[in-house]
Amino acid sequence: MNFGLSEEQSMLKKTVRKFMEDRCPTTFVREMMADAGGYSPKQWQEMAELGWMGLTIPEEYDGMGMGLVELAVMMEEMGRAVLPAPFVETLMAAEALLQAGSAEQKKEYLPRIASGELIATLAMDEPEGFWEAAAIKAKAVPEGDGYKVSGTKLFVPYANAAGLIVTAVRTAEGAAPEEGITLICLDPKAPGVTVTPLKTMDQAYRLCEVQMDGVAVPAARVLGEAGQGWPVLEKVIRKYIVALSAEMVGGAEKAMEMTVQYAKERVQFGKPIGSFQAIKHRCADMLVDIEGSRGSLYYAAWAVENDVPGADLAASAAKAYCSDTYFKVTAGSIQCFGGIGFTWEHDIHLFFKRAKRLETTCGDATFHRERIAELWL
Amino acid sequence: MDLTFTPEDQEFRERVREWVQKNLPEEWKDSIPRTQEEREIINRQWDKKLYEGGWAAIAWPKEYGGMGATLIQQLIFNEEMAMADAPEGLMHGKGMLGPTLFKFGTEEQKKKHLPPILRGDVVWCQGFSEPNAGSDLAALQTRAVIDGDHLVINGQKVWSTWGYLADWCFALVRTENTVPKHRGITYVMIDLKTPGVTVRPLDQITGVHDFCEIFFEDVRVPLENVVGEINRGWYVAMTTLTHERSTAYLGHPIRFRNQLERLADLARNTKRNGRPMSEDPVIRQKLARSFIEVESFKHIVYRTISSRVRGEEPGAEASMAKLYYSEMLQRMTELAMEIEGPYSQLVRNSKWALVEGDWQYQFLYARAATIAAGTSEVQRNILAEHILGLPR
């Protein structure tokens, strides 16, 4: 029994932290906020050369063949850096391909993802609904050997940069909303697809609207069996929310470190403010929330990777807990920083805004607590 | 990261499980609501049974009659006891005085005091807190003056759990007034039958009395009962307290999980206007929150154990665990009251009381959790200063 990182995992953590400190300081994040694409192709290539785009892709497709615990380790570090890039979405699109793709599809996409040539993302939410199967209404009607797809997808991460959008569409109306969902490999350059970046609070991350207006999708671009997309998506989401939880824990920890540092230096009433219990106890609560969250995160990563009973519960517990923690910690940080924390110039708002974005991706804390109640009660 | 146990550890778990299944009478199960007197009798009998089975103090070194169990084995043992819903026994001798004597006791002290603790023959209590020394424990004023080969003790202790039951007390007394407060304290073992000792149970908000006041009036205690050196008692006691905070909670995650399942049962079985409370969306949110907290507490414990197995010293993580579970426990019991609604007013032996009024007792008792063994405020100070490095 070892609830801790192995030597290799600790090495990976160090490597990623060093890279992020060198290549992704907040000055870089701010550059990307102003950048049209919202990420740096150069940095993407550098990460790809380290093998990270293929972290969870099997070696036969030129990946590193690692698991969710290693991905969590990496996401924590990326969260600390408020990384502006669709890293986890690319890996999760690859995960969908691994779960449901044909041999040809895997061969076509996975090595290109691993090499950094292909950025991929996921499209699920729509204007009328989100987080649940019932939300998926984009209509796919049979045409030729494939489908003609129409509909609108919202909050699609970095669709502006992606060469592949794994998109959930509806090919049939089933008795239950989970039936009749099909996954397709959407080419953003295909005729009828319009990608519009949205103006978002977290400017260090691009979210897009993707309009599909009678887009022809050949049978070769259908992922897995028609109508059987939801169970695949559920498996992907389970890993996705664990990875997002890791990003939240990393970001929360960095925000706490910044706050504690400031509390040691900032003097009021002739003393460092960190000597006042009002500040001290707030910081102690941050620590406890982060450690509790981290425990739930790594248990979930291990449980989902090994598919143990209760893995769904563990993943939802992590997403709920880490979402609350990241928000609470960053909100508390702004309070400790006082006026300076309210300025654009100070970095803490990057974390505060990232917290809000991650919280609302694939179900917020309330959503996942209800899910826990459904599975447990 | 690997949460599986080795075959040897699994085999150990099987052995514990088999023994406890054979030896724990159904009516001794810990979660059965019962009076304090019944609980005491069961605790003492269970301690004796553990001794007869060879399980009295598995964490103790073999030379003192223990098993020299590894930390993982201690975890497994406590988990199995919790899963079987076994009583927790009387812990002060085994969990606190024993480890202190291993480190600071003389050979005579060990020979005299350790075997009766193992057998469950002698009950110990702690005499640390005083009316004017709570969170600021080092401010204690119970005075001890050396007179020949004796200490003469005058003063008062308070919050001594099971003091009325105890035969002996390990206490902190002031032997020097002219030095900084931490350096004038002595750790001493006091036979509570000594003339001049008065133990008075305190009626608590639960209506029962686990905690006691102990008064000392010219109580003569032989100097051979001093543990460690005169005026070095603070440092001896810190070892005991570290122990109290670091291993006592190994079985708690499972006990809390069982309690959480009882809470879920309460929600399923309690109807409001015809609808089970487990279907109420707000209650579901709160139950799920408790679920997350109980699970996370287990992970905190596992992470702490793993770091100690890797060779890291017990430190402030124990403060985190204590802070975490005490506040979590309060929220759980508050939720039980909310689920019961107006029935939450009815206590044990009342007509219409739910679950024999047990949640009412738990609800009241949980207020002690954030005060005893270091208040939440003290724990937050420890975390902020020792882990985060914030200035005092």
Short mmCIF file of C-alpha atoms in Angstrom, two decimals, chain A residues 16-17 19-20 24 47 52-53 71-85 87-88 246-247 250-251 351 354:
data_model
loop_
_atom_site.label_atom_id
_atom_site.label_comp_id
_atom_site.label_asym_id
_atom_site.label_seq_id
_atom_site.Cartn_x
_atom_site.Cartn_y
_atom_site.Cartn_z
CA VAL A 16 6.90 19.22 -15.92
CA ARG A 17 7.33 21.79 -13.15
CA PHE A 19 9.30 23.16 -18.04
CA MET A 20 6.33 25.20 -16.87
CA CYS A 24 4.97 29.10 -19.11
CA MET A 47 5.76 19.75 -25.21
CA TRP A 52 3.58 14.65 -23.53
CA MET A 53 0.95 14.70 -26.31
CA LEU A 71 -1.72 12.38 -16.34
CA ALA A 72 -2.91 13.73 -12.98
CA VAL A 73 0.69 14.44 -11.99
CA MET A 74 1.16 16.38 -15.21
CA MET A 75 -2.15 18.24 -14.98
CA GLU A 76 -1.36 19.43 -11.46
CA GLU A 77 1.74 21.14 -12.80
CA MET A 78 -0.10 22.59 -15.79
CA GLY A 79 -2.72 23.87 -13.39
CA ARG A 80 -0.04 25.65 -11.36
CA ALA A 81 1.03 27.40 -14.55
CA VAL A 82 -2.53 28.23 -15.79
CA LEU A 83 -1.41 26.67 -19.07
CA PRO A 84 -3.14 28.22 -22.09
CA ALA A 85 -3.43 25.20 -24.42
CA PHE A 87 -3.59 19.76 -23.75
CA VAL A 88 -6.07 17.65 -21.81
CA ALA A 246 -5.78 17.59 -10.98
CA GLU A 247 -5.52 20.88 -12.83
CA GLY A 250 -2.37 22.31 -8.87
CA GLY A 251 -3.84 25.76 -9.44
CA PHE A 351 -6.31 31.50 -11.15
CA ARG A 354 -9.49 29.46 -14.36
#
